[in-house]
Tab-separated table of C-alpha atoms in Angstrom:
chain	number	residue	atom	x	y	z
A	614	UNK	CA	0.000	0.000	0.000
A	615	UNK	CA	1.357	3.800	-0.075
A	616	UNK	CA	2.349	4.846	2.826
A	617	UNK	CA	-0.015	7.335	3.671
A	618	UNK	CA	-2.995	4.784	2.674
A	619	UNK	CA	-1.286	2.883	5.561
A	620	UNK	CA	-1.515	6.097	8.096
A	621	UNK	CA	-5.082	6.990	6.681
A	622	UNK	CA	-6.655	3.099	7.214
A	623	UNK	CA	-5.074	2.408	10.486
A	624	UNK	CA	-7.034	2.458	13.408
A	625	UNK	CA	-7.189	1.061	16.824
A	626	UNK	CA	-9.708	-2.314	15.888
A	627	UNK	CA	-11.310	-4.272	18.407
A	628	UNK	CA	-13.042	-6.690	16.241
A	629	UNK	CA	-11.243	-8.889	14.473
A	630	UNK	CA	-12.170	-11.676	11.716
A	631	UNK	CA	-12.358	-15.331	12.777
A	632	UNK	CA	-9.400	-16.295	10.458
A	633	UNK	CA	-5.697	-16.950	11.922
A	634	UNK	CA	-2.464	-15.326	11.375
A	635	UNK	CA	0.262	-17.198	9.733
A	636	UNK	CA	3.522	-17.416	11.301
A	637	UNK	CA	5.307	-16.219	8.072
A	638	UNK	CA	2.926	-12.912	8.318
A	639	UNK	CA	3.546	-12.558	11.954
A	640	UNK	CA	6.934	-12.450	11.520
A	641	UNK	CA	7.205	-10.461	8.368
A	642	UNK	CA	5.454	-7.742	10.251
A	643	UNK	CA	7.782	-7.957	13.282
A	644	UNK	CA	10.883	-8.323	10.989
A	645	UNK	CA	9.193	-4.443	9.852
A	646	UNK	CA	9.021	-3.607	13.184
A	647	UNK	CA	12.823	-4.009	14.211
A	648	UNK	CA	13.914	-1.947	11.665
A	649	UNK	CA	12.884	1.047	13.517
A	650	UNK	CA	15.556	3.377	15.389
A	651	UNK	CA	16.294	2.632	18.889
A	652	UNK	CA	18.478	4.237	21.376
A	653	UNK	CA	22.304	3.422	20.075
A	654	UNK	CA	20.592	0.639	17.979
A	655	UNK	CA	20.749	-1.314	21.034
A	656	UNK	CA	17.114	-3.020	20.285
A	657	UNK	CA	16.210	-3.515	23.772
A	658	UNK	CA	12.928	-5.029	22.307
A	659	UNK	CA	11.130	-8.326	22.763
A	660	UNK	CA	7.998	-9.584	21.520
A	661	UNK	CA	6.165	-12.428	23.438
A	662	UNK	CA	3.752	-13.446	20.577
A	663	UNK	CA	0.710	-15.842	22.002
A	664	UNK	CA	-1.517	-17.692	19.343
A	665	UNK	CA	-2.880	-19.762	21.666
A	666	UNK	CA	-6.427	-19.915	23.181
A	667	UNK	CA	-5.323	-20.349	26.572
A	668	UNK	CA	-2.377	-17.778	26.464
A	669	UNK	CA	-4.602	-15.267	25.394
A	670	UNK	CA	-6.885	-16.089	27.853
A	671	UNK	CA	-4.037	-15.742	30.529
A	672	UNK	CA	-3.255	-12.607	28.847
A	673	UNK	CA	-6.987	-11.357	28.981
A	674	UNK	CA	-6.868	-12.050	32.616
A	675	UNK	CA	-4.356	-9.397	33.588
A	676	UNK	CA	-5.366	-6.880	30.586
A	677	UNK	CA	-8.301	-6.348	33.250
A	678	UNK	CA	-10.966	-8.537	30.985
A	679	UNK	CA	-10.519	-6.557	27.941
A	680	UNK	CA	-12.388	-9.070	25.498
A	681	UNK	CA	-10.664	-8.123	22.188
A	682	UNK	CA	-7.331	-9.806	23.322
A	683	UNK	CA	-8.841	-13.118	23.307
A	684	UNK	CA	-11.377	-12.102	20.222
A	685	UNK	CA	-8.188	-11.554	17.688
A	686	UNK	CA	-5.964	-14.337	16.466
A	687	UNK	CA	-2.953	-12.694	17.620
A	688	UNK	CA	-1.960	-10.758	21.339
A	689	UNK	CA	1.898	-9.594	21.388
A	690	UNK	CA	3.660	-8.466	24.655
A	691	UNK	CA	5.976	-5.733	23.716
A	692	UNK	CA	8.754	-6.192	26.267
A	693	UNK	CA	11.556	-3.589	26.801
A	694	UNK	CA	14.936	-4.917	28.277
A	695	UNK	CA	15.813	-2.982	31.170
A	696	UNK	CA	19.540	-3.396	30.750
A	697	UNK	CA	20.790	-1.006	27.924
A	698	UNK	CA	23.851	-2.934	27.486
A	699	UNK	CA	22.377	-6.422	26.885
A	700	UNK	CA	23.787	-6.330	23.317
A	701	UNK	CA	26.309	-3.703	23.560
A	702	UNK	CA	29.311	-5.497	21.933
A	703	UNK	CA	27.543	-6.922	18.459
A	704	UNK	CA	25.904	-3.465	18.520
A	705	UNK	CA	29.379	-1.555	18.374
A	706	UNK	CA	31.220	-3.666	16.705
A	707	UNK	CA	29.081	-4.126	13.559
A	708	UNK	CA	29.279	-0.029	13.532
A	709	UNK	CA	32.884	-0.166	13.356
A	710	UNK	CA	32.953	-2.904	10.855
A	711	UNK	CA	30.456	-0.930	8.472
A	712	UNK	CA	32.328	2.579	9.054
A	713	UNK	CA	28.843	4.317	11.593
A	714	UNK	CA	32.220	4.836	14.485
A	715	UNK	CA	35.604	4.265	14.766
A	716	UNK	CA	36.983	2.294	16.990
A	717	UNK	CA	38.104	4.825	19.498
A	718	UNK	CA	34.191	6.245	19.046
A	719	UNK	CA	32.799	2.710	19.796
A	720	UNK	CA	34.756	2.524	22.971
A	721	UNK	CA	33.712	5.855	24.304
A	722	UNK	CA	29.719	4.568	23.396
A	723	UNK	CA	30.349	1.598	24.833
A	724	UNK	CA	31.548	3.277	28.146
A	725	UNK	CA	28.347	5.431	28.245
A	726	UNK	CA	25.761	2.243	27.139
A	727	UNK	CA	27.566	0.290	30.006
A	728	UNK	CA	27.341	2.827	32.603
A	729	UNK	CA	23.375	3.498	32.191
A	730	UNK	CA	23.183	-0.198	33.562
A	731	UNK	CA	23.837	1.778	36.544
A	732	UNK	CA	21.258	4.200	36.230
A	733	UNK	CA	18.196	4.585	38.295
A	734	UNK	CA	15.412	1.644	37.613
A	735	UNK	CA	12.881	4.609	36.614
A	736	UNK	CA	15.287	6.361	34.301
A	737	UNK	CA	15.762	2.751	32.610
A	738	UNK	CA	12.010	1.759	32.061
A	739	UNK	CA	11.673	5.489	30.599
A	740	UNK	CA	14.522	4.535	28.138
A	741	UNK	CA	13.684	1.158	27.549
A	742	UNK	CA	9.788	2.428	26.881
A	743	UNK	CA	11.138	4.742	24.201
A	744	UNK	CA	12.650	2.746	21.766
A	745	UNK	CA	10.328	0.261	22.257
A	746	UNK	CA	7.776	2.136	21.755
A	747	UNK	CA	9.008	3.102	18.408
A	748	UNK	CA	9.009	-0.657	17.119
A	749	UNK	CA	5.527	-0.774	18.374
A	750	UNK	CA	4.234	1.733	15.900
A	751	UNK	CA	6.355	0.406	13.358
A	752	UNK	CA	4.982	-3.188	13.672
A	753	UNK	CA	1.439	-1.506	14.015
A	754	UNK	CA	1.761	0.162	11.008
A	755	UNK	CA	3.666	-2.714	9.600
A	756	UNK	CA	0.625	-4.906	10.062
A	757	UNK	CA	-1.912	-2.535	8.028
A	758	UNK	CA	0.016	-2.716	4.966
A	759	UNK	CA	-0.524	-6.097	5.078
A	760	UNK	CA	-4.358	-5.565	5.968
A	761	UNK	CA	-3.845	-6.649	9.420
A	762	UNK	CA	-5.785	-4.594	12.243
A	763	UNK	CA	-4.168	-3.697	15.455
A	764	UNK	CA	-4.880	-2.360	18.599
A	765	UNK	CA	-2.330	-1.120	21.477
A	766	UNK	CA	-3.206	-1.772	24.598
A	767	UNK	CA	-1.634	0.288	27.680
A	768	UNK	CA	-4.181	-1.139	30.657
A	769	UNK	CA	-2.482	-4.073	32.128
A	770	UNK	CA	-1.471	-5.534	35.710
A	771	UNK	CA	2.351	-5.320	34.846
A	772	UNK	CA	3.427	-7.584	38.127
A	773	UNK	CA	0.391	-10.065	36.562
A	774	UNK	CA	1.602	-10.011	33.463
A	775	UNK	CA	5.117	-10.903	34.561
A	776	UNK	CA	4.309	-13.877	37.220
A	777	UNK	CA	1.590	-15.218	34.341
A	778	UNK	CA	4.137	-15.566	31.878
A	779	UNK	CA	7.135	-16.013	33.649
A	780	UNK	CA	8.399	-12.523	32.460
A	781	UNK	CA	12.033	-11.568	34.493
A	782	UNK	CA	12.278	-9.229	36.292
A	783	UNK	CA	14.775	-6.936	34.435
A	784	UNK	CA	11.661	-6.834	31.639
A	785	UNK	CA	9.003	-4.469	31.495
A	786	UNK	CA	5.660	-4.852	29.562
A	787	UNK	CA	5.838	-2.095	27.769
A	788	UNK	CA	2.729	-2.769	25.827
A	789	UNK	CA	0.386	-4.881	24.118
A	790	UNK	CA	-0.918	-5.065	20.601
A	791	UNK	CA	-3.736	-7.490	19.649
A	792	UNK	CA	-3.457	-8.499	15.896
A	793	UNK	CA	-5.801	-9.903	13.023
A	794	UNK	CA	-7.979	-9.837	10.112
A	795	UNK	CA	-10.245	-7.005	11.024
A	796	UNK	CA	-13.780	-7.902	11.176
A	797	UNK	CA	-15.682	-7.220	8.182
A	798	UNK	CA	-18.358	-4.700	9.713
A	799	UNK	CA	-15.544	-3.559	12.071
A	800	UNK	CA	-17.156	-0.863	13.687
A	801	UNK	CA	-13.797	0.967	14.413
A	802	UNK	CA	-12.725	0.854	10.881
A	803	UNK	CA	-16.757	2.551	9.680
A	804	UNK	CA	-16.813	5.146	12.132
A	805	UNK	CA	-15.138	8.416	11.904
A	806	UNK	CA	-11.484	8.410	13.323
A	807	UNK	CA	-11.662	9.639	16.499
A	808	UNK	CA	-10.466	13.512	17.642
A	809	UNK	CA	-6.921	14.440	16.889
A	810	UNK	CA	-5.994	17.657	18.271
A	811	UNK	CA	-4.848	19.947	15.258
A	812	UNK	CA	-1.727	20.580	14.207
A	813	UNK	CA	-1.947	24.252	14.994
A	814	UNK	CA	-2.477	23.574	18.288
A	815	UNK	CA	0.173	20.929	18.839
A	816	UNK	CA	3.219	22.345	16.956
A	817	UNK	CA	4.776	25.507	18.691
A	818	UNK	CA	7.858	27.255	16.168
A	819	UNK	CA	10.731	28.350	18.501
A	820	UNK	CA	9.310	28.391	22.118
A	821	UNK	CA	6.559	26.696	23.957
A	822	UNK	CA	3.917	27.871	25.751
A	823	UNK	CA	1.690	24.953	26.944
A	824	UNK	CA	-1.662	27.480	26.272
A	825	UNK	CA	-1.489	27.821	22.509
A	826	UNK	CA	0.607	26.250	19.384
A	827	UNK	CA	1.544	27.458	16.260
A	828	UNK	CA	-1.747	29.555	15.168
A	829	UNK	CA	-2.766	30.221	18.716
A	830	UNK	CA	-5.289	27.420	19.102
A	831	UNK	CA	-7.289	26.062	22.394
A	832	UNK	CA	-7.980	30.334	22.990
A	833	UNK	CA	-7.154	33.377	21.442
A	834	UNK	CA	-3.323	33.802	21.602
A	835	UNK	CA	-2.056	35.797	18.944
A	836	UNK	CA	0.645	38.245	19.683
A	837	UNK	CA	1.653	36.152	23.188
A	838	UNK	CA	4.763	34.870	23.503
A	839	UNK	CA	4.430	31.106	22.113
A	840	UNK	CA	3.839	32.744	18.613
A	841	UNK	CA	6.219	35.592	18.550
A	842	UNK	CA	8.520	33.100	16.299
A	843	UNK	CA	5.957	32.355	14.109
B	983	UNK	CA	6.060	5.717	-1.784
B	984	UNK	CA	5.150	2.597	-0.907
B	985	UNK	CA	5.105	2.233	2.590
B	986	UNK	CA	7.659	-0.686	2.062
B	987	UNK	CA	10.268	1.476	0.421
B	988	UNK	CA	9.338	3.857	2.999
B	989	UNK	CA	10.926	1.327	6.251
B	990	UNK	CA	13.473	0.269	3.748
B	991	UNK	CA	14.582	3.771	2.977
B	992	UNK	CA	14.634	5.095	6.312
B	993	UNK	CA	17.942	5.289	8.485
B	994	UNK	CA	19.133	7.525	11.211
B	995	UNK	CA	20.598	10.464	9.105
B	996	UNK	CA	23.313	12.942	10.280
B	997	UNK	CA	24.027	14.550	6.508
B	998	UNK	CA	21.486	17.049	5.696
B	999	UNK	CA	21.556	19.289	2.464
B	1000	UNK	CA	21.504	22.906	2.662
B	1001	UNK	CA	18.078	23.132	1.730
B	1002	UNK	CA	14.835	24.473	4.215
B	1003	UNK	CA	12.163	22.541	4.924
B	1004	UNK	CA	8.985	24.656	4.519
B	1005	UNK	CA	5.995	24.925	7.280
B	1006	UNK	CA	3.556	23.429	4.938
B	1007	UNK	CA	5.815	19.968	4.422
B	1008	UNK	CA	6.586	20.211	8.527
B	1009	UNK	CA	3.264	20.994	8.955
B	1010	UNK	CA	1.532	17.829	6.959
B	1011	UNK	CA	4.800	15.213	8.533
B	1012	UNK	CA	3.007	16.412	11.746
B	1013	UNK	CA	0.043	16.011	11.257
B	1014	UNK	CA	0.828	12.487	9.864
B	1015	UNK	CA	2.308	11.820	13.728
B	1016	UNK	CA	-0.756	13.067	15.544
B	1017	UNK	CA	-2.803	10.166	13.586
B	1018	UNK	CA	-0.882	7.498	15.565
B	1019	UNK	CA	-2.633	6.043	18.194
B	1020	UNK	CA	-2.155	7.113	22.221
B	1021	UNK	CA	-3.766	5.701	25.293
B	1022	UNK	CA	-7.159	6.525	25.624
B	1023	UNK	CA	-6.607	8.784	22.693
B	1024	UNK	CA	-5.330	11.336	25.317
B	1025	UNK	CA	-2.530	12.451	22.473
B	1026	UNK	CA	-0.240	14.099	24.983
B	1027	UNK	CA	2.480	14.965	22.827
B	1028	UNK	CA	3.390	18.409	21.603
B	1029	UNK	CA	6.502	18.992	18.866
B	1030	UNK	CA	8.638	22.462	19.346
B	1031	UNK	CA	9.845	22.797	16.120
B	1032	UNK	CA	13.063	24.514	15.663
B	1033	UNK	CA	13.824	26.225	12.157
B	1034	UNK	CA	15.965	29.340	13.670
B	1035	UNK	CA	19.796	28.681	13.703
B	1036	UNK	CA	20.261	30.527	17.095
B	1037	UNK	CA	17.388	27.909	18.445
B	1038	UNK	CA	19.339	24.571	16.909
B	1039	UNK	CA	22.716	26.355	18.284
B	1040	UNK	CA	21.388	26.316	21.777
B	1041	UNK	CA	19.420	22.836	21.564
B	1042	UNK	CA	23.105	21.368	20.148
B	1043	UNK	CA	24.086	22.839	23.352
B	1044	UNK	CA	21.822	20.515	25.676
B	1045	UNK	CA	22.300	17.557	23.470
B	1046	UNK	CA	25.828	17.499	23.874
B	1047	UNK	CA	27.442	19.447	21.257
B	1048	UNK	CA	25.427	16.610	18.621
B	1049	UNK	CA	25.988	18.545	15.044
B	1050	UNK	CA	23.493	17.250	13.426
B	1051	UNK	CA	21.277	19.655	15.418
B	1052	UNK	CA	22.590	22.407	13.643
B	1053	UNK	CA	23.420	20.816	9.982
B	1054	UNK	CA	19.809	19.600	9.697
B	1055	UNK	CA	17.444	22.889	8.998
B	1056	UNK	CA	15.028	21.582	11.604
B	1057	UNK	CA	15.543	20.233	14.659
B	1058	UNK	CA	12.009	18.838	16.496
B	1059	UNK	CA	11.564	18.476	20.240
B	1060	UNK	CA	8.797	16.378	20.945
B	1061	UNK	CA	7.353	16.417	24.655
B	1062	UNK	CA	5.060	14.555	26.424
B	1063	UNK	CA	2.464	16.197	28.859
B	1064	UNK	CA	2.572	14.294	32.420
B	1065	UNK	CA	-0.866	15.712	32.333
B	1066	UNK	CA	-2.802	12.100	31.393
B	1067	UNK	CA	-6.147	14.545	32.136
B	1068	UNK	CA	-5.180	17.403	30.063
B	1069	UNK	CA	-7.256	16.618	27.191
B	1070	UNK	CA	-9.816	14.387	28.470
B	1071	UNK	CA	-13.000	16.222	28.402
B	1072	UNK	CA	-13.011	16.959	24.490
B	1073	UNK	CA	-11.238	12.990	24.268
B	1074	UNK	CA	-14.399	11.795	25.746
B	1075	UNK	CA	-16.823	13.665	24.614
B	1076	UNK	CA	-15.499	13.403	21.165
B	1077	UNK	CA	-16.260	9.019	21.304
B	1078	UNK	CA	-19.235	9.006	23.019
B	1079	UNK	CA	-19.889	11.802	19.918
B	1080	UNK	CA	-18.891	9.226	16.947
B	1081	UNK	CA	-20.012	5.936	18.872
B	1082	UNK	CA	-17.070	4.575	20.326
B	1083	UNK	CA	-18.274	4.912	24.010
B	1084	UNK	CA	-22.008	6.044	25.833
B	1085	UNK	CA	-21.868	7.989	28.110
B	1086	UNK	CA	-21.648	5.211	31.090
B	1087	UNK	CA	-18.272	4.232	29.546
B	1088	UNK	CA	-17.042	7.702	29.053
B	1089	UNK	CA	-17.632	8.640	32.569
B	1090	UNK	CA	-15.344	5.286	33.761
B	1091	UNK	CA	-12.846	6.080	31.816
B	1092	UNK	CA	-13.058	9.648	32.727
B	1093	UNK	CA	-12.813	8.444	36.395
B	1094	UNK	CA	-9.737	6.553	35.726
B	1095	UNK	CA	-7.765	9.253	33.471
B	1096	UNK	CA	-8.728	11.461	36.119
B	1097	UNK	CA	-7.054	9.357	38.794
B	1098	UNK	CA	-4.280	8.961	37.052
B	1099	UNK	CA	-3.212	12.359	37.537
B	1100	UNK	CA	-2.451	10.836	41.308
B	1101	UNK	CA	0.339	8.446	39.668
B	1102	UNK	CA	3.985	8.500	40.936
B	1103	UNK	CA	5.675	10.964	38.484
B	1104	UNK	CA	7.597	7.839	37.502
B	1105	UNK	CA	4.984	6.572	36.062
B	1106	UNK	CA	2.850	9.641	34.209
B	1107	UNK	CA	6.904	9.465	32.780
B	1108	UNK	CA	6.536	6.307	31.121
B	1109	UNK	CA	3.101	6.389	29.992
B	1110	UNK	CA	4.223	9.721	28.292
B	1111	UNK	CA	7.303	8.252	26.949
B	1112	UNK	CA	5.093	5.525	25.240
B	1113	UNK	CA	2.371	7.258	23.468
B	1114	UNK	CA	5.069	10.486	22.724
B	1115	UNK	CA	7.130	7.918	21.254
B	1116	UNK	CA	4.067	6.587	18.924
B	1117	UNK	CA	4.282	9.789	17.358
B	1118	UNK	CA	7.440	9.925	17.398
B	1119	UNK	CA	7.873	6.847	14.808
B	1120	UNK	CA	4.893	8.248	13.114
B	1121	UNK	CA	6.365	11.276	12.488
B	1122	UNK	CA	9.880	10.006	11.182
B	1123	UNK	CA	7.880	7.920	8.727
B	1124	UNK	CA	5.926	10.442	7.438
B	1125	UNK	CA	9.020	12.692	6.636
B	1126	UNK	CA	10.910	9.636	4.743
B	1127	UNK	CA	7.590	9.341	2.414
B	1128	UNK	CA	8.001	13.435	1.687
B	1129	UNK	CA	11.887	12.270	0.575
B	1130	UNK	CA	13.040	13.791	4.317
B	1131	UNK	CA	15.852	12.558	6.432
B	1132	UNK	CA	15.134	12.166	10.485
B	1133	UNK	CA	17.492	11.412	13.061
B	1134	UNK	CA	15.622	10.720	16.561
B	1135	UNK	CA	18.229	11.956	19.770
B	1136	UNK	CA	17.954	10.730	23.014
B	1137	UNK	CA	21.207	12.088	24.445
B	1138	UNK	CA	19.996	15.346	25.746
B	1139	UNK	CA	20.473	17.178	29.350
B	1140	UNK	CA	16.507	17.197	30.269
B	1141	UNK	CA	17.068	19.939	32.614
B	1142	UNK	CA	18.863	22.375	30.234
B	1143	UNK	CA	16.762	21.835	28.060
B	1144	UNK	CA	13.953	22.771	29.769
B	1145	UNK	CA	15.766	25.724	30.697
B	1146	UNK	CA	16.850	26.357	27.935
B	1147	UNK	CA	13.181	26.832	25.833
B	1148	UNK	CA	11.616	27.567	29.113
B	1149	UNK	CA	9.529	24.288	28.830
B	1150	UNK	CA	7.134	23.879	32.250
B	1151	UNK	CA	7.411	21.401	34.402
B	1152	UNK	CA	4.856	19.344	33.904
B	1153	UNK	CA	6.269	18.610	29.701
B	1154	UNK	CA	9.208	16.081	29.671
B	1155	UNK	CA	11.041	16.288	26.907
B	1156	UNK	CA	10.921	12.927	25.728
B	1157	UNK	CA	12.821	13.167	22.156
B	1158	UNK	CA	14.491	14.967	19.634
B	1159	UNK	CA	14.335	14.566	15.851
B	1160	UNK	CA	16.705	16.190	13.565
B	1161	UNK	CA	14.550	16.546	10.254
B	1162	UNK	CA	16.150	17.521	6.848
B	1163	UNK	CA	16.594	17.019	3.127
B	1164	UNK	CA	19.673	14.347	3.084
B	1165	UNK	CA	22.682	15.299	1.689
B	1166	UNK	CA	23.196	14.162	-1.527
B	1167	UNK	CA	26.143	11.495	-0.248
B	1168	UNK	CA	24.740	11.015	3.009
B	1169	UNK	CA	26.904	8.367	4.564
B	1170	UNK	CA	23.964	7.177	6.493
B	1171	UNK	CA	22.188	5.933	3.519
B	1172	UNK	CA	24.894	4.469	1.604
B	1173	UNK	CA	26.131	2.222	4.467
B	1174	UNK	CA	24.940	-1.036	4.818
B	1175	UNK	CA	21.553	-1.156	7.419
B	1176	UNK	CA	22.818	-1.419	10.754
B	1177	UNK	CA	22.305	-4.712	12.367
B	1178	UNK	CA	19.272	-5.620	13.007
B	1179	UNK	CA	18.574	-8.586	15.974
B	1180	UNK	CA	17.002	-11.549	14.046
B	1181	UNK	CA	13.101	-12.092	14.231
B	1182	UNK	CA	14.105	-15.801	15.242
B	1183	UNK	CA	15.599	-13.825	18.007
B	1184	UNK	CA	13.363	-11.262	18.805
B	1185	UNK	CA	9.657	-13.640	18.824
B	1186	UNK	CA	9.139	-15.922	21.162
B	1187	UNK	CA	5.791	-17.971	21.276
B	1188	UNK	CA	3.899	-18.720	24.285
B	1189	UNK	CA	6.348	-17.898	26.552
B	1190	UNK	CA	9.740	-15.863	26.824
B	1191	UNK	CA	12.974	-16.717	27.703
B	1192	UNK	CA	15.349	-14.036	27.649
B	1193	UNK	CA	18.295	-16.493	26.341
B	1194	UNK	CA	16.008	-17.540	23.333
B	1195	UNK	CA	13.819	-16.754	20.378
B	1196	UNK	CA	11.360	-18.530	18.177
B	1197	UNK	CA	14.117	-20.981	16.442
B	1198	UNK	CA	16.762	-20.393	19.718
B	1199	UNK	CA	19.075	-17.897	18.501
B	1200	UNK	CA	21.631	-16.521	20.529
B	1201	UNK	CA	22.567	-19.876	21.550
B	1202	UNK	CA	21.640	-23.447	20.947
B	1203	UNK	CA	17.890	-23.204	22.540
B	1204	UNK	CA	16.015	-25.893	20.920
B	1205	UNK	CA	13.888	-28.152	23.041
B	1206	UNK	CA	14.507	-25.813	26.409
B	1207	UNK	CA	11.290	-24.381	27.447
B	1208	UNK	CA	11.405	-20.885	25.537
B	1209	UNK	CA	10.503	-23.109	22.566
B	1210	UNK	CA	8.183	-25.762	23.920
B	1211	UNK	CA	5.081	-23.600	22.185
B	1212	UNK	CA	6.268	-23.475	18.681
C-alpha cells in the first residue's frame, strides 16, 4: 500500500475476523518492526507473541478482561529490556565494521551504554519504553500494509503479566498489541477516526507555551509569547 | 512511496543538504504523527519545532554538542504532557460523539484518566514516553515518504533543556528529531543497514525466555522451554 494509505486506514480495531495469522505474516510484520531506530541501535525489544487460546486467555486475565485480546488471532507483549547494554558489543562492533564509528568512538559509546546499567530503575524503564515504543508503531503500522488490524493496549497488571508468563524481572511490559484480520463490519474501521488535536495547536515554532501552538489554538493567543517566532 | 520502500529507505541520518524545509511539508509530517494512536486517545504529545539557527545552536548545546542539530534545517523536540487529564474532556466527549463509548463508559474512563493524575511521576513518565514515542515513529515515517531525512536523539540534558526553551514542568522532553533534506552522499544511507537482531531472536511464542527466540538464537535453545510452544 502507499504509505499514507497505511496512516489513513489504520485504526485502533477491536473486532477482528475469525481467520488466523500465519507465522510467516507474523513475523514479516515484526521483521518491519525491528527496523525502527532505537536508542544506540541497542534493540532492547522483545515480543512475546501468544496464538494460543489459553495464552490469550491468561493474557486477557491481567489486561483487566478486555475481550478483544482473546477475540483476535494474535496478542503480542511488547517487552523492553531494562539493561541497555544487553547487546552492547555486536551493537558496536558491527558499527565499526560498516564505518557508523571508529573504533576509538565505539569505545567511548560503549563506556556510556555500560554505565546506564547503573542508572536509576525509573530512568531505565523510561529509556527502555522509548525505543520500544518506536518498534511498536512500526509493527502496528507494519501490520496494516498487510491488511492486518491492530490495537495497542496500555491497561495491564504489569506484576500479573510478569508472574503469568514467567516474564524476568529486568523486563518491562511495555505494551500490548492485539493483531488480526479485522472484522468485516468492524465498527472501528466505519466510524469516523476519532479527535486528533490539530496541528496548529500541537506544533509551537521556537518556544513553547503549553496554552497555545503554532496559530494560537485552544484560545485566542495571537501576539503572546508562544507565537512571537511564528 | 510505498510504505515498504518507505521502512526500507529510512535510516538515522546525520548529513542534511543545505536546503529548508517549509511549514507546509513540517506541517503535513506532523500532522501524519498526531494520527498514531495514544492511550485513551489522550494524544499528549506536543513537537517544538526549531527552524531558527540561534534555536538549533542552543538545543546542540543541551544535546551534547550533537551537530546534526545544527546541519539539519530543523531540529524537532517532541514532549510529552505528564498531564494524562489534560485533554480528556473533548477525548471523551469526542467518542461518546462518533459511537465509540455512551456515556456510562465515558464517565469510567473519565474516572480513571482522572485518577491517574495521582500516579507516581515515575509513572505519568513512562506512559508519556510511550504514546510520545508513537508519534514519534509516526512522524519520522511520514518525513521519509516526503523524501526527508530524520534522526531521533535521546542524548539530551533534560534539565537544560527545559531551561533552555523555558519548557514547564509538567512537559518532559521525551525526544528529539533532527529533520532535513539528506545530503546528496549522506553516509547514512549508503552504508549497509545497521544490524538488526534476528526475528528468530526477537519472537518468542507462548512464553519468553530471555536467552532464546522462536528458532533459539543466541545460543543453541532448541527443546529448552522458551521453545516448547512453537
Amino acid at each position: 500500500m502507499e504509505f499514507t494509505d497505511v496512516v489513513d486506514a489504520r485504526r485502533s480495531v477491536h473486532d477482528y475476523a475469525d481467520e488466523d495469522l500465519d507465522r510467516e505474516t507474523i513475523e514479516a510484520i515484526v521483521e518491519a518492526a525491528t527496523t525502527m531506530p532505537s536508542s544506540y541501535n541497542l534493540q532492547p525489544w522483545e515480543f512475546l507473541v501468544l496464538t494460543e487460546d489459553a495464552d490469550r486467555e491468561r493474557l486477557r486475565e491481567v489486561a483487566y478482561g478486555q475481550a478483544h485480546v482473546t477475540d483476535a488471532p494474535v496478542a503480542v507483549v511488547v517487552l523492553g529490556n531494562l539493561d541497555p547494554a544487553a547487546h552492547v558489543d555486536r551493537v558496536l562492533d558491527d558499527q565499526v565494521e560498516k564505518g557508523y564509528r571508529d573504533e576509538a568512538g565505539a569505545a567511548a559509546a560503549r563506556e556510556t551504554i555500560v554505565g546506564m546499567r547503573e542508572y536509576p530503575t525509573a530512568e531505565r524503564r523510561v529509556w527502555a519504553a522509548k525505543s520500544t515504543s518506536l518498534a511498536a508503531m512500526g509493527l502496528m503500522l507494519a501490520a496494516r500494509d498487510r491488511g492486518v488490524a491492530t490495537c495497542p493496549i496500555g491497561g495491564f497488571d504489569p506484576e500479573a503479566l510478569h508472574e503469568a508468563f514467567d516474564v524476568p524481572d529486568g523486563y518491562e511490559p511495555v505494551m500490548l498489541v492485539t493483531m488480526g484480520y479485522p472484522a468485516a463490519d468492524a465498527a472501528d474501521e466505519e466510524r469516523p477516526r476519532k479527535l486528533r488535536r490539530p496541528v496548529s495547536e500541537v506544533v509551537h515554532y521556537g518556544s513553547f507555551d503549553p496554552d497555545g501552538g503554532a496559530d494560537g489554538a485552544d484560545g485566542a493567543l495571537a501576539g503572546t509569547e508562544a507565537t512571537t517566532d511564528d
